[in-house]
XYZ file of C-alpha atoms in Angstrom:
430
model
C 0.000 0.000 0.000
C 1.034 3.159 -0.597
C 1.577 6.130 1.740
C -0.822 9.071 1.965
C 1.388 11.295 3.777
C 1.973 13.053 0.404
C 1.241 16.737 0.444
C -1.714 18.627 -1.155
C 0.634 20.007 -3.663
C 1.902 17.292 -4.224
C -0.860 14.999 -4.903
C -2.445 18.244 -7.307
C 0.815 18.284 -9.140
C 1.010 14.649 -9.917
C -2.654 14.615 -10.802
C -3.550 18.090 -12.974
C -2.440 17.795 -16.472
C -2.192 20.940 -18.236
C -5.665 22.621 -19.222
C -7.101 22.898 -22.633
C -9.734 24.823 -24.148
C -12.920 22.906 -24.262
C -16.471 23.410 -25.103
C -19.591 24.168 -22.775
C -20.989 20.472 -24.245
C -17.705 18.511 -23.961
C -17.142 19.962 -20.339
C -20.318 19.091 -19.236
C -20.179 15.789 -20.648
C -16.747 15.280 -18.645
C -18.162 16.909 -15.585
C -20.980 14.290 -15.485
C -18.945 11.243 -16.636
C -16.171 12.908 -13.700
C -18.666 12.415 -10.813
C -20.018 9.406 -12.051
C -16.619 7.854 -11.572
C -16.398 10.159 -8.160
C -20.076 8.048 -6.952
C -18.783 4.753 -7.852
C -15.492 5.058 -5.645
C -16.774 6.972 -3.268
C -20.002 4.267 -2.679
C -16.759 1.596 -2.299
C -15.073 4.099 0.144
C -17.883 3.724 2.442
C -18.284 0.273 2.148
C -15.029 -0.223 3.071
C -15.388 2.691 5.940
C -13.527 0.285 8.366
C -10.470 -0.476 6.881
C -9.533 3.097 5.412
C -10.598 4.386 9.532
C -7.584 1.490 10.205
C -5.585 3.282 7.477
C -6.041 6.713 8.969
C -5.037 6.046 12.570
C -2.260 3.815 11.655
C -0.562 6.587 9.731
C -2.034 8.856 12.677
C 0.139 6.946 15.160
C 2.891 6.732 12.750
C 3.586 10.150 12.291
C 1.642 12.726 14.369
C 3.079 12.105 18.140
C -0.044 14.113 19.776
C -2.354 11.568 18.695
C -0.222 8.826 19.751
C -0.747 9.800 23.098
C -4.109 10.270 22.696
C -4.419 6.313 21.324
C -2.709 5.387 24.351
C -4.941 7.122 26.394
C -8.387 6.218 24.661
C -8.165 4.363 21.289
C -11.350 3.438 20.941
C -12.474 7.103 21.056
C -9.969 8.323 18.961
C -10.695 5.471 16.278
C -14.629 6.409 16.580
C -13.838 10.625 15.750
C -11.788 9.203 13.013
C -14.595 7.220 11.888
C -17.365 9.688 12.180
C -15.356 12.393 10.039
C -14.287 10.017 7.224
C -17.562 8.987 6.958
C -18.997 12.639 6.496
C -16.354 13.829 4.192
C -17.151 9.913 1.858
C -21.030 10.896 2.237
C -20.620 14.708 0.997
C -18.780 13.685 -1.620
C -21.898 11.649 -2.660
C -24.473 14.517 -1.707
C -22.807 17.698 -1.162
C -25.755 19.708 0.221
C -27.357 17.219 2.142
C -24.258 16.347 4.176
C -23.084 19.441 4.241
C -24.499 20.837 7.990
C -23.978 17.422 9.453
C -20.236 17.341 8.322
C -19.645 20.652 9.379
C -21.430 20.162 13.102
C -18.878 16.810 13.083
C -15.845 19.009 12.738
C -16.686 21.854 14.583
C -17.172 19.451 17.624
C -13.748 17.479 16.803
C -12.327 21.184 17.058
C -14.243 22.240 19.983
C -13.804 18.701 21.745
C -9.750 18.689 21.186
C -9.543 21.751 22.292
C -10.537 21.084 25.841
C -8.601 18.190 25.559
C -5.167 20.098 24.762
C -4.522 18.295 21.613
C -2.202 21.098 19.770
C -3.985 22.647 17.052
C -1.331 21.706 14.461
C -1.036 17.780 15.168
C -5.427 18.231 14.822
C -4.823 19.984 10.945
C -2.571 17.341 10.449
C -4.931 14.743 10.714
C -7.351 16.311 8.768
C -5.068 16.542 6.193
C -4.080 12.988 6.153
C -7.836 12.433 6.099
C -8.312 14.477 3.152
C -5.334 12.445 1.645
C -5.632 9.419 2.617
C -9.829 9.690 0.866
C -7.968 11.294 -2.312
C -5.692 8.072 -2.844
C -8.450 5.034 -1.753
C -10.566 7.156 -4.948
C -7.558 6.819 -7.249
C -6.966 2.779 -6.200
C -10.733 2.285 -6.830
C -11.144 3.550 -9.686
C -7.593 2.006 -11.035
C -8.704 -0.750 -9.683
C -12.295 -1.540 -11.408
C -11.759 1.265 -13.886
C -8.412 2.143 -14.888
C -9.106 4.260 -17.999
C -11.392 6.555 -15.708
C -8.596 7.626 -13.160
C -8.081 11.207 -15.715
C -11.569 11.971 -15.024
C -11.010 12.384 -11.338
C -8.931 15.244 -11.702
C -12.187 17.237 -12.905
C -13.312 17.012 -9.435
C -9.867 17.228 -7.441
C -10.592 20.715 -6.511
C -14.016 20.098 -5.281
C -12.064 17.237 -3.007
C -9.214 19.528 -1.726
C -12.211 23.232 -1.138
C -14.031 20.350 1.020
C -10.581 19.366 3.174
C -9.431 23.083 3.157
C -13.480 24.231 4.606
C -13.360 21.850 7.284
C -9.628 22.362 8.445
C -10.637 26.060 8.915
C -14.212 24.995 10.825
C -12.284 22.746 12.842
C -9.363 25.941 13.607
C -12.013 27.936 13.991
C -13.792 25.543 16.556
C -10.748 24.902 18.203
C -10.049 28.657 18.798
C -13.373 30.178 19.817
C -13.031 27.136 22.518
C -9.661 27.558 23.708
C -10.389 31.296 24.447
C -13.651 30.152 25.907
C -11.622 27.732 28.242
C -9.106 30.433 28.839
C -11.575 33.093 30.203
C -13.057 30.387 32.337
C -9.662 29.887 33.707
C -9.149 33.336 34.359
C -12.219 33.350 35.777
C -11.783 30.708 38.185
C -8.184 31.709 38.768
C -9.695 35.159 39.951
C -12.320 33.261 42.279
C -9.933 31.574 43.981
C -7.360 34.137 44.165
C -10.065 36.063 45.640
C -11.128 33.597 47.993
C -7.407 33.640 49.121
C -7.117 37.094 50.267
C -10.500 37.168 51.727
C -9.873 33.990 53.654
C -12.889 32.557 52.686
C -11.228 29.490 50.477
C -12.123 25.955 51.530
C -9.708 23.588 52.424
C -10.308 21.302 49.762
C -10.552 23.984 47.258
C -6.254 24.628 48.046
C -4.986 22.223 45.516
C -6.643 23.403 42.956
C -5.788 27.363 43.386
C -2.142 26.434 43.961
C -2.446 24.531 40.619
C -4.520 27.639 38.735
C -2.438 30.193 40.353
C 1.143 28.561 39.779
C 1.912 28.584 43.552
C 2.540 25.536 46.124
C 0.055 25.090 48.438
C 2.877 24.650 51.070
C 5.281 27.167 51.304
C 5.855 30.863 53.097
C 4.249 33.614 51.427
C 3.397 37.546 52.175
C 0.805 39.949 50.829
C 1.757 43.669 48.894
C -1.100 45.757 48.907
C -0.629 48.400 45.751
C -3.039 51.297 45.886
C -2.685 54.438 43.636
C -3.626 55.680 39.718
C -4.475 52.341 37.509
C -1.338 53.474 35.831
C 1.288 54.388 37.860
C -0.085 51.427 40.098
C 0.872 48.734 37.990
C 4.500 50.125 37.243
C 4.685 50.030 41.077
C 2.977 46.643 41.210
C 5.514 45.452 38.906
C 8.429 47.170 40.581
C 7.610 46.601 44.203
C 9.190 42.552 44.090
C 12.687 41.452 43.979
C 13.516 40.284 40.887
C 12.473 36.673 39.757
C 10.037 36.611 42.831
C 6.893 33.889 41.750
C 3.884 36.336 42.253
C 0.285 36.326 41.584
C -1.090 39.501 41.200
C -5.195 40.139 41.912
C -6.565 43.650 40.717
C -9.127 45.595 42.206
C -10.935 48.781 41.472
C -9.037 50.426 44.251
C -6.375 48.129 45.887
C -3.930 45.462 43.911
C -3.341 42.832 45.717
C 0.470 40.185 45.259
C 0.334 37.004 46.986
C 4.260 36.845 46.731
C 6.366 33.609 47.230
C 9.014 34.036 50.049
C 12.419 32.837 49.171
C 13.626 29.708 50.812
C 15.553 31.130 52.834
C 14.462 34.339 53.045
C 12.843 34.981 56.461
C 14.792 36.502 59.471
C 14.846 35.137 63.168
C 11.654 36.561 63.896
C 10.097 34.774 60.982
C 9.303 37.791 58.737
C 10.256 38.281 55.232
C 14.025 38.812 55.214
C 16.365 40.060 52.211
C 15.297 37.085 49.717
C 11.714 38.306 50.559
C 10.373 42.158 50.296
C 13.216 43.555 51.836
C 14.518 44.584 47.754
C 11.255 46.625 46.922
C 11.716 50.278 46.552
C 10.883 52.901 49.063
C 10.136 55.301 46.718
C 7.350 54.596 44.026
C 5.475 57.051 41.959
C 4.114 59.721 43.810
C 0.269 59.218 44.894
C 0.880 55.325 44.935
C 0.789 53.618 48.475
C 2.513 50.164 49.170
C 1.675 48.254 52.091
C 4.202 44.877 52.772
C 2.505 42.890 54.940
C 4.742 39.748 57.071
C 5.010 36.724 55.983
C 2.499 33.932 56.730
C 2.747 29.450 56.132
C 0.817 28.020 53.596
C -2.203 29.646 50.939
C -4.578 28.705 54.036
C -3.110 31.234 55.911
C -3.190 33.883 53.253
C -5.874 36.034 54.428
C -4.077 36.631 57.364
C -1.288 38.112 54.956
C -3.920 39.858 52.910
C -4.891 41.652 56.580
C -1.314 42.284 57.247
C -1.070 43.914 54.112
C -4.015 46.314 55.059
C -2.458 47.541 57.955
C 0.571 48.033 56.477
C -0.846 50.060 53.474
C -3.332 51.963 56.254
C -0.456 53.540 58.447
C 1.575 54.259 54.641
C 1.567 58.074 53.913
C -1.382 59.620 52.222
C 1.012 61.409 50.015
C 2.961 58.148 48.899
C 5.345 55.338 49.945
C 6.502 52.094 51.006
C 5.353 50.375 54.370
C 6.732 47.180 55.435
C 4.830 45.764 58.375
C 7.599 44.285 59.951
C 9.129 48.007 60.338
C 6.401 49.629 61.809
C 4.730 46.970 63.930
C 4.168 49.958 66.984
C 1.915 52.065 64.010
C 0.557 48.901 62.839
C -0.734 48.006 66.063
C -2.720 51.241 66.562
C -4.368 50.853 63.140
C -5.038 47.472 64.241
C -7.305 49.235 66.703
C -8.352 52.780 65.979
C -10.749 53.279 68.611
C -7.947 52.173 71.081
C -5.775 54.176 69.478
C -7.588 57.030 69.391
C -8.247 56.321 73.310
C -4.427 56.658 74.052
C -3.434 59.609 72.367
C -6.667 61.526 74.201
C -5.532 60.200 77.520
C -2.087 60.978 77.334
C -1.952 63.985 74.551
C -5.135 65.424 75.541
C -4.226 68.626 77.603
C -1.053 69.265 74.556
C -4.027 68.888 71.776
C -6.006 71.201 73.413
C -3.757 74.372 73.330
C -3.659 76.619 70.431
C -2.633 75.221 67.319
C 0.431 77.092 66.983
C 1.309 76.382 70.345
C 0.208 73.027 70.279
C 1.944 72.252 67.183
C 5.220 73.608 68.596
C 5.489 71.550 71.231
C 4.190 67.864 69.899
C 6.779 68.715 66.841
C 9.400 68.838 69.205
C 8.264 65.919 71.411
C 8.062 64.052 68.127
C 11.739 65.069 66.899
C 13.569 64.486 70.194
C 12.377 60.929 69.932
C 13.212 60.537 66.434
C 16.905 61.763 67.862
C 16.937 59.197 70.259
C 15.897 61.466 72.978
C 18.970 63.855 72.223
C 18.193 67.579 72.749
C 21.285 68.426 70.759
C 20.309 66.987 68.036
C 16.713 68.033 67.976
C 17.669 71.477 68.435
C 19.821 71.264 65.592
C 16.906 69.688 63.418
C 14.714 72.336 65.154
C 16.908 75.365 64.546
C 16.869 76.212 68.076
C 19.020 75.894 71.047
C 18.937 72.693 73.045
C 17.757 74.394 75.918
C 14.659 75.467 74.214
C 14.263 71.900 73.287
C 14.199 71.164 76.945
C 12.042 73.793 78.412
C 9.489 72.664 76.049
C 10.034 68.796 76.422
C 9.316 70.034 80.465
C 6.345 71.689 79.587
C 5.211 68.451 78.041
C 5.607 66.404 80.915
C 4.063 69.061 83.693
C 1.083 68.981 80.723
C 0.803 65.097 80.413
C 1.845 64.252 83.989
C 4.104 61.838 82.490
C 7.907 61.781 82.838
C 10.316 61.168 79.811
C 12.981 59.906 82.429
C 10.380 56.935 83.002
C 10.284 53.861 80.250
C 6.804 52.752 80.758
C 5.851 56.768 80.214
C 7.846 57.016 77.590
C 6.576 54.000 75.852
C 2.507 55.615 76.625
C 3.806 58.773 74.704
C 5.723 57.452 71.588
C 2.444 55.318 71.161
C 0.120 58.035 71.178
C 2.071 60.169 69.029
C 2.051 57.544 66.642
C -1.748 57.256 67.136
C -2.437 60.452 66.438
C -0.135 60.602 62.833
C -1.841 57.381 62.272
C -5.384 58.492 62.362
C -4.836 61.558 61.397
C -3.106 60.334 58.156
């Protein structure tokens, strides 16, 4: 037997003999003597449907290695699809308009059905053209075979043969497209359901698996939450900026917070057991201006990434209104009065509340320079140098603090009440 893995130009160059002029009643006599030689054969073809469905999936395995796997898998499926589509493209041949919807609903489901299979759309067109082939040579061996003298009339209906193959290979690419967009949106979709259901901390724990698997991520592993918040624009560029490079990252958008559930390093976590250099430790502290980044700690597992997600918050809550970069593990004492704003907002009225009620300018004056002299590390040389006053200024008015607060800087657990409430009061003021 011989093998129909010829090409389409090949077979039409073998086959088409140069054309000559004829007239209207000699070409219609051909034409009708051509597909009365084109109904014998093809009547055989389907007879013989079996063996040339063998044929085709023996040169199937042969050559195309996608549907060699998918033998292995399934072969009486795969022999059956084979089966169905030869025997459309036989039965058009023998009444083109009547077949014509039911052979094109047979390939657009082929398309559509390999598609959500994964069979690669090349190894598919492939088969239909060895189809198409292998039909084109069983015509020519009939006819040689019970008719020898009529094989030339055959090429009067070649074309007809090869417009039928080429139709059905674009149905079936069409098919297989509209489908694999159709099963990529769904994946998006479900990717973004999940993803959601993440953050929220909402996901079951037998839904884990498969949103590790849709979102690329282990289910087991350390992972931390950037919360992105800013102009669409200038948000992603931060977005994409915010990671150390190579980080594995999936990134959720909303309409007015971004959300990364971000991969920790291996070994990227310090004593404490927050994100250390190999974690967000490389993102910039100074992104476009207007976007906010909050870097929340790191947390074990997806299950646990809702707690990150809430880290995140925090972290992005207590980061300037005017722009920045928070990392939660670097402002834990803020992060603990956002935590609570009505406990917050408690503290800095018990201990600030005689300073906040002076006059602003007053007031002002002396919480900046409470503020500054702990941001010297309680040196009034320093302060008064930030200041632009004399140190003893800075301590007449860090005195007039304390006789206002009744609390003494000289005493930690004072101290501790004031720093706090200072930091309360940027916090929710922010």
């Amino acid at each position: 037997m011989q093998h129909a893995v010829r090409s389409r130009a090949a077979i039409r160059t073998g086959l088409t003999p140069v054309p000559r002029p004829r007239t209207p009643s000699v070409a219609s006599l051909m034409d009708a003597d051509a597909l009365r030689v084109l109904h014998r054969a093809a009547r055989a073809l389907l007879d013989d449907l079996p063996d040339l469905t063998d044929r085709l999936v023996a040169l199937l395995r042969e050559q195309e290695p996608a549907y060699r796997t998918a033998l292995t898998k399934d072969p009486t499926a795969t022999w059956q699809e084979a089966h169905r589509s030869l025997r459309h493209s036989v039965t058009s041949l023998l009444d083109p308009r009547g077949a014509r919807d039911a052979a094109r609903r047979c390939s657009w489901r082929i398309g559509a059905a390999r598609a959500e299979q994964g069979l690669p759309l090349d190894a598919l067109l492939h088969a239909f053209r060895l189809g198409g082939s292998l039909v084109w040579q069983r015509l020519v061996e009939e006819t040689s075979r019970t008719a020898a003298e009529d094989v030339r009339l055959l090429v009067h209906v070649a074309a007809d043969v090869w417009n039928f193959v080429d139709e059905h290979c674009t149905l079936v690419a069409d098919a297989y497209r509209q489908t694999e967009w159709q099963l990529g949106r769904r994946r998006e979709n479900r990717a973004r359901l999940l993803a959601a259901g993440l953050l929220d901390g909402t996901s079951r724990i037998a839904d884990l698996p498969e949103a590790a698997q849709a979102l690329g991520l282990p289910e087991y592993g350390r992972y931390y939450v950037v919360a992105v918040t800013g102009a669409p624009p200038a948000r992603s560029d931060a977005a994409r900026a915010v990671l150390p490079p190579g980080a594995r990252v999936h990134w959720h958008a909303g309409t007015d917070v971004d959300y990364g559930i971000v991969l920790d390093g291996a070994d990227g976590t310090d004593d404490d057991g927050l994100p250390g250099p190999a974690g967000p430790e490389g993102a910039p502290d100074a992104p476009a201006a207007g976007v906010r980044i909050g870097i929340g700690s790191a947390v074990d597992g997806l299950a646990s990434v809702g707690d990150a997600r809430r880290r995140a918050d925090t972290a992005l809550e207590i980061c300037p209104r005017t722009g920045g970069t928070v990392r939660l593990a670097d402002h834990l004492p803020a992060a603990l009065v956002a935590s609570s704003p009505e406990l917050g907002g408690a503290l800095a009225e018990r201990v600030l509340g005689p300073l906040l009620r002076l006059e602003a300018a007053d007031r002002e004056v002396l919480l900046d320079t409470l503020t500054t002299w702990l941001d010297c590390d309680g040196s009034a040389q320093r302060a008064g140098e930030r200041l632009y006053c004399h140190r003893n200024t800075v301590l007449n008015r860090l005195r007039r603090c304390e006789q206002l607060t009744g609390r003494s800087l000289a005493r930690p657990a004072d101290l501790v009440e004031i720093s706090l409430a200072l930091t309360a009061r940027r916090v929710l003021r922010a």
